[in-house]
Amino acid sequence: MSGEAPCYTVVFEDTSESPSTQELRTSLEKGSDEDKIDTLRRIIVSTINGNPHPTLLMPIIQYILPSRNKALKKLLHFYWEVCPKYDENGKLKQEMILVVNAIRNDLQHPNEYIRGATLRFLQKISKDAELLEPLIPICRSCLEHRHSYVRKNAVFAVYTIYREYEHLIPDAPELMQTFLAAESDATCKRNAFVFLAHCAMPKAVEWLISIYDQLTGLDELLQMSIIEVIRLDCKNDTTHRPRYIRCMFELLNSSSHAVKYEAATTLTTLTQNPAAVKAAASCFVNLVIKESDNNVKLIVLDRLDSLRSKHGHVLDGLTMDVLQVLSSADMEVRKKAMSIVLSMTSSRNVEEVVLFLKKQLQRTQEQDYEKAPEYRQLLIQTIHVMAVKFSEVAASVVHALMEFLGDSNNPSALDVVAFVREVVEKFPHLRQAICDKLIQTLSEIKSGKVYRGILWILGEYVEDIADITVALQEIRKILGEIPILASEQRLLDEAGGEAEGEDKDKVEAKTEGSGGGRPRVLADGTYATETAYTSTSSARLEAVKAASKPPLRALILGGDFFTGAVLASTLTKLVLRFDELTSDRAKANALRAEAMLIMTSTIRVGQSKFVTVPIDEDSNERILNCIQTLSELREAPAVHNIFLKDTKAAYSKMLGAQEKKAVEKREAESTQVAAVQVDDLLTFRQFSKKSADDPIDYVEDLGKATGAGEVREDFISNLSRISQLTGFSDPIYAEAYVKMHGFDILLDVLLVNQTPNTLQNLCLDFATLGDLKLVERPAVYTIAPHGFQSIKATIKVSSTETGVIFGSILWEGPALAESCVILNDIHIDIMDYIKPAYCNEAQFRSMWTEFEWENRVNVSTVMSDPRDYLKHVMKSTNMSCLTPEGAMSGDCDFLSANMYARSLFGEDALANLSIEKTEAGTIVGHVRIRSKTQGIALSLGDRITMSQKDGKPPV
């Protein structure tokens, strides 16, 4: 038989219960229809898996072929497709004449289902010309059958035969053109049109022009085929382009969403006219609003975003239409729509957009609003970006957003704080009003993180004497009575004095009643007596802790001493600024004394029994520093600049670094460097007209999507991936080229027979360790003396984990003596599956808390510069550094940095590097790696350890 044998999917076959050929023959001969169906299914699976049972061909023809059972007929079609039809000499088997006769009878069967199914079967055997040739006249006659099911399958049967063997039906295009003119069924017309589109394009275009006026009333499938033909025809220099453009405009109003999408996409490739681009974008927006499937919404939004990026401000008028997409309940759709709106917003429409977003923000406060917290956070972040980008709307939105500072949804309130902090820094004329509003809302806040942000803003930007006084008064209100420890102790004493006598009697009675409890058996088998004793003093203490308290006081008593340290810093800044501004020494001293009292009170209560968690050492030291600064107010003016100027300057510098980074990112996205070789061929297709942005050819699209056109391999890099598997003195020399391809590892193994003997039944057997799986079963080879054999093996990878491939070679030498060579191990480099990635600080902290696997690697290196070591770790692990460059700049012997990467399998890998340069010039510290799975954490740790061993001192 000419050509290669067809390839089929391997189906699992349970060989433990496989019947013999004789048993199968008996079942075919004497079994019921159900038995025959089961037997034929077994024979088909066995044939697919390489055991064809050639002796059963005649019994199948004899006992199965005459059956009228439709399930058996369908299975027979599968069997004729996979069974061997040719003998050893490549000639058609004699038995197949009977099969062709049965197929001919089925093609003339009065039942239209059997006719249609048989015509579909002919498409599967379209490469067997000897089988098809006698059936051609009947196939042609089926085109005139009364039932559309037969006709539509007959069209595709003729199509597949003509595509493979044009000489069998030389007049097929004319036949289809005649058929198309007379046909009334929509599906049959569509199949015939597809035939002409692929085999006779001029005839397809001729028919399309003839029905141009009826285009909008055609069936959806036919409209889709027409769009495809237009796209293919426009690849050539066609004279019908203007007519095609009008055609696409009409199809934008189709009732089918699929036709609308394809028409809009094709329209943007046919013309760059602003009206056409705007019509296509408007169609995309309507599709997103009306379509119910969220995946479709995301795909169309991606297309809309692509259109916007290429046509700039042409689509600005549709900004409010895109905002209607926010009515969708899916957060991914909302995020995508919001990012498009952000890029389409300009100074002309920013006020309308912000007004709409503010209304949406108010709606999220309704009780039954779907996914209100996440949506509110998205709206706040979007308004934040717009207010910073367009200063004219900052004043109108900042007060509206500050209403959400007391939001129970912590992330939303934190986003508002970040927004307010940036606005206060960038727009000095708004500082007074914002600070006044913040002071008023202090009592409504519930979160420690939000308090810390607001206290920092007040400490930096409250600058008038009157405002400082008001701010300190409000802080006193949310703290409650000072000193905290003394007031809490007094509450405890008051609670204890009221019912001391009766509580004492109750405690004694309780102790006496439960002192003689029954013995209990403990876990180790010993006996113990259980005694219950309830302390009223501890109960009173819990009651005092649970009593209602001002918000900031409750946070401090709950153990949030970081907020207490920020409070101390804020009080210090306010007192220092008040002291600089006022000449009233008595009032300045009174405020200083009050601030110091609050700080000492925070430390003392942190060391008492009234707090949930004792005060930590860092917060204690920070508050003591603030107390020392205020106690030496006149003696250390250098410290004043640190409190009053340096922190604000550091924040301003951080904002500048963020803006610079954002500008660099935008520039990098807008300027794409295309690497082209000097001797590359030039394409002049663009010279004819200013044509499409996107390639009209879907094959070209597919090539780009799969990266087929971007494969750049050189000989040297291939050599670096070769692993030697055996020694030069072994009877067989083996080496493997290891190639990573997506989720597969391709092993190309070269075997060299170094003996003067023929090696028979040679088998290369691989085994894997880790999340690797061998796809193919090993084949058996025979290698001539001093001959070569190339063997390919594919291994599937399912996770980012260090994998090992090991194996052996077995063969039979002279006198059938079995021999074996054990291969060297191949270690799979996980770095091929790990790529640098980026996330924000909040996402990093959230994942760091969530991930349970941690691998800690101690630093051991000859490098002396912490930054060089950070770059070395980033290079060896393919991780990106999330810590801003500004945070690591300056001369310091300490370095702490966060790193992040993602694998091709969607696994996140986090790392924290904390190192210190000692006086001896060496680096000490550790790298902590966290991930959701154990494999990637261990693999990255091993990678860092290996890179430290390989690391050499810089020259």
Coordinates of N, CA and C in Angstrom, one line a residue, residues 8 65 73-83 85 96 99-104 106-107 113-128 131-132 135 139 149 153-154 156-158 160-161:
Y8 N -3.9 5.7 14.9 CA -5.1 5.7 15.7 C -4.8 5.9 17.2
L65 N -21.9 -8.9 8.5 CA -22.3 -8.1 7.3 C -23.8 -8.2 7.0
K73 N -24.0 -2.3 12.3 CA -23.6 -1.6 11.1 C -22.6 -0.4 11.4
K74 N -22.9 0.3 12.5 CA -22.0 1.4 12.9 C -20.6 0.9 13.3
L75 N -20.6 -0.2 14.1 CA -19.4 -0.8 14.5 C -18.6 -1.4 13.3
L76 N -19.3 -1.9 12.3 CA -18.7 -2.4 11.1 C -17.9 -1.3 10.4
H77 N -18.5 -0.1 10.4 CA -17.8 1.0 9.7 C -16.5 1.3 10.5
F78 N -16.5 1.2 11.8 CA -15.3 1.4 12.5 C -14.3 0.3 12.2
Y79 N -14.8 -0.9 12.0 CA -13.9 -2.1 11.8 C -13.3 -1.9 10.4
W80 N -14.1 -1.6 9.4 CA -13.5 -1.4 8.0 C -12.5 -0.3 8.0
E81 N -12.7 0.7 8.8 CA -11.7 1.8 8.9 C -10.4 1.3 9.4
V82 N -10.3 0.4 10.4 CA -9.0 0.1 11.1 C -8.4 -1.2 10.6
C83 N -9.2 -2.1 10.0 CA -8.7 -3.4 9.7 C -7.7 -3.4 8.5
K85 N -6.5 -3.9 5.0 CA -7.2 -4.1 3.8 C -6.3 -4.6 2.7
M96 N -12.2 -8.0 0.3 CA -12.7 -6.6 0.3 C -13.6 -6.4 -0.8
V99 N -16.9 -6.6 0.7 CA -17.1 -5.4 1.6 C -17.6 -4.3 0.7
V100 N -16.9 -4.1 -0.4 CA -17.3 -3.0 -1.3 C -18.8 -3.2 -1.8
N101 N -19.1 -4.4 -2.1 CA -20.5 -4.7 -2.5 C -21.5 -4.4 -1.5
A102 N -21.1 -4.7 -0.2 CA -22.0 -4.4 0.9 C -22.2 -2.9 1.1
I103 N -21.1 -2.1 0.9 CA -21.1 -0.7 1.1 C -22.0 -0.1 -0.1
R104 N -21.9 -0.7 -1.3 CA -22.7 -0.2 -2.4 C -24.2 -0.4 -2.1
D106 N -25.5 -0.5 0.9 CA -25.9 0.4 2.0 C -26.1 1.8 1.4
L107 N -25.3 2.2 0.3 CA -25.5 3.5 -0.3 C -26.8 3.6 -1.1
Y113 N -31.0 7.1 7.1 CA -29.9 7.2 8.1 C -28.8 6.3 7.7
I114 N -29.1 5.1 7.2 CA -28.0 4.1 6.8 C -27.2 4.7 5.6
R115 N -28.0 5.3 4.7 CA -27.3 6.0 3.5 C -26.3 7.1 4.0
G116 N -26.8 8.0 4.9 CA -26.0 9.1 5.4 C -24.8 8.6 6.2
A117 N -25.0 7.6 7.1 CA -23.9 7.1 7.9 C -22.9 6.4 7.0
T118 N -23.3 5.8 5.9 CA -22.3 5.1 5.0 C -21.5 6.2 4.2
L119 N -22.2 7.3 3.8 CA -21.5 8.4 3.2 C -20.5 9.0 4.1
R120 N -20.8 9.1 5.4 CA -19.8 9.6 6.3 C -18.7 8.7 6.5
F121 N -18.9 7.4 6.4 CA -17.9 6.4 6.5 C -16.9 6.5 5.3
L122 N -17.4 6.8 4.1 CA -16.6 7.0 3.0 C -15.5 8.1 3.2
Q123 N -15.9 9.1 4.0 CA -14.9 10.1 4.2 C -13.7 9.6 5.0
K124 N -13.9 8.5 5.8 CA -12.8 8.0 6.6 C -11.9 7.1 5.8
I125 N -12.4 6.5 4.7 CA -11.5 5.7 3.9 C -11.1 6.4 2.6
S126 N -11.1 7.7 2.6 CA -10.9 8.5 1.4 C -9.5 8.2 0.7
K127 N -8.6 7.6 1.4 CA -7.2 7.4 0.9 C -7.1 6.0 0.1
D128 N -8.2 5.2 0.2 CA -8.2 3.9 -0.4 C -8.9 4.0 -1.8
L131 N -11.0 1.0 -3.2 CA -12.3 0.8 -2.6 C -13.3 1.8 -3.1
L132 N -12.8 3.0 -3.4 CA -13.8 4.1 -3.7 C -14.2 4.1 -5.1
L135 N -17.6 3.0 -6.2 CA -18.7 3.6 -5.5 C -19.0 5.0 -6.0
C139 N -22.3 7.6 -5.2 CA -22.1 8.9 -4.5 C -22.7 10.1 -5.2
Y149 N -30.4 15.0 4.8 CA -29.4 14.3 5.6 C -28.4 13.5 4.7
N153 N -24.3 14.8 3.5 CA -23.2 13.9 3.7 C -22.6 13.5 2.4
A154 N -23.4 13.4 1.3 CA -22.9 13.1 0.0 C -22.0 14.2 -0.5
F156 N -20.0 16.2 1.3 CA -18.7 16.0 1.9 C -17.9 14.8 1.5
A157 N -18.7 13.7 1.2 CA -18.1 12.5 0.7 C -17.4 12.8 -0.7
V158 N -18.1 13.5 -1.6 CA -17.5 13.9 -2.8 C -16.3 14.8 -2.6
T160 N -14.2 15.0 0.0 CA -13.0 14.2 0.5 C -12.4 13.4 -0.6
I161 N -13.2 12.8 -1.4 CA -12.7 12.0 -2.5 C -12.0 12.8 -3.5

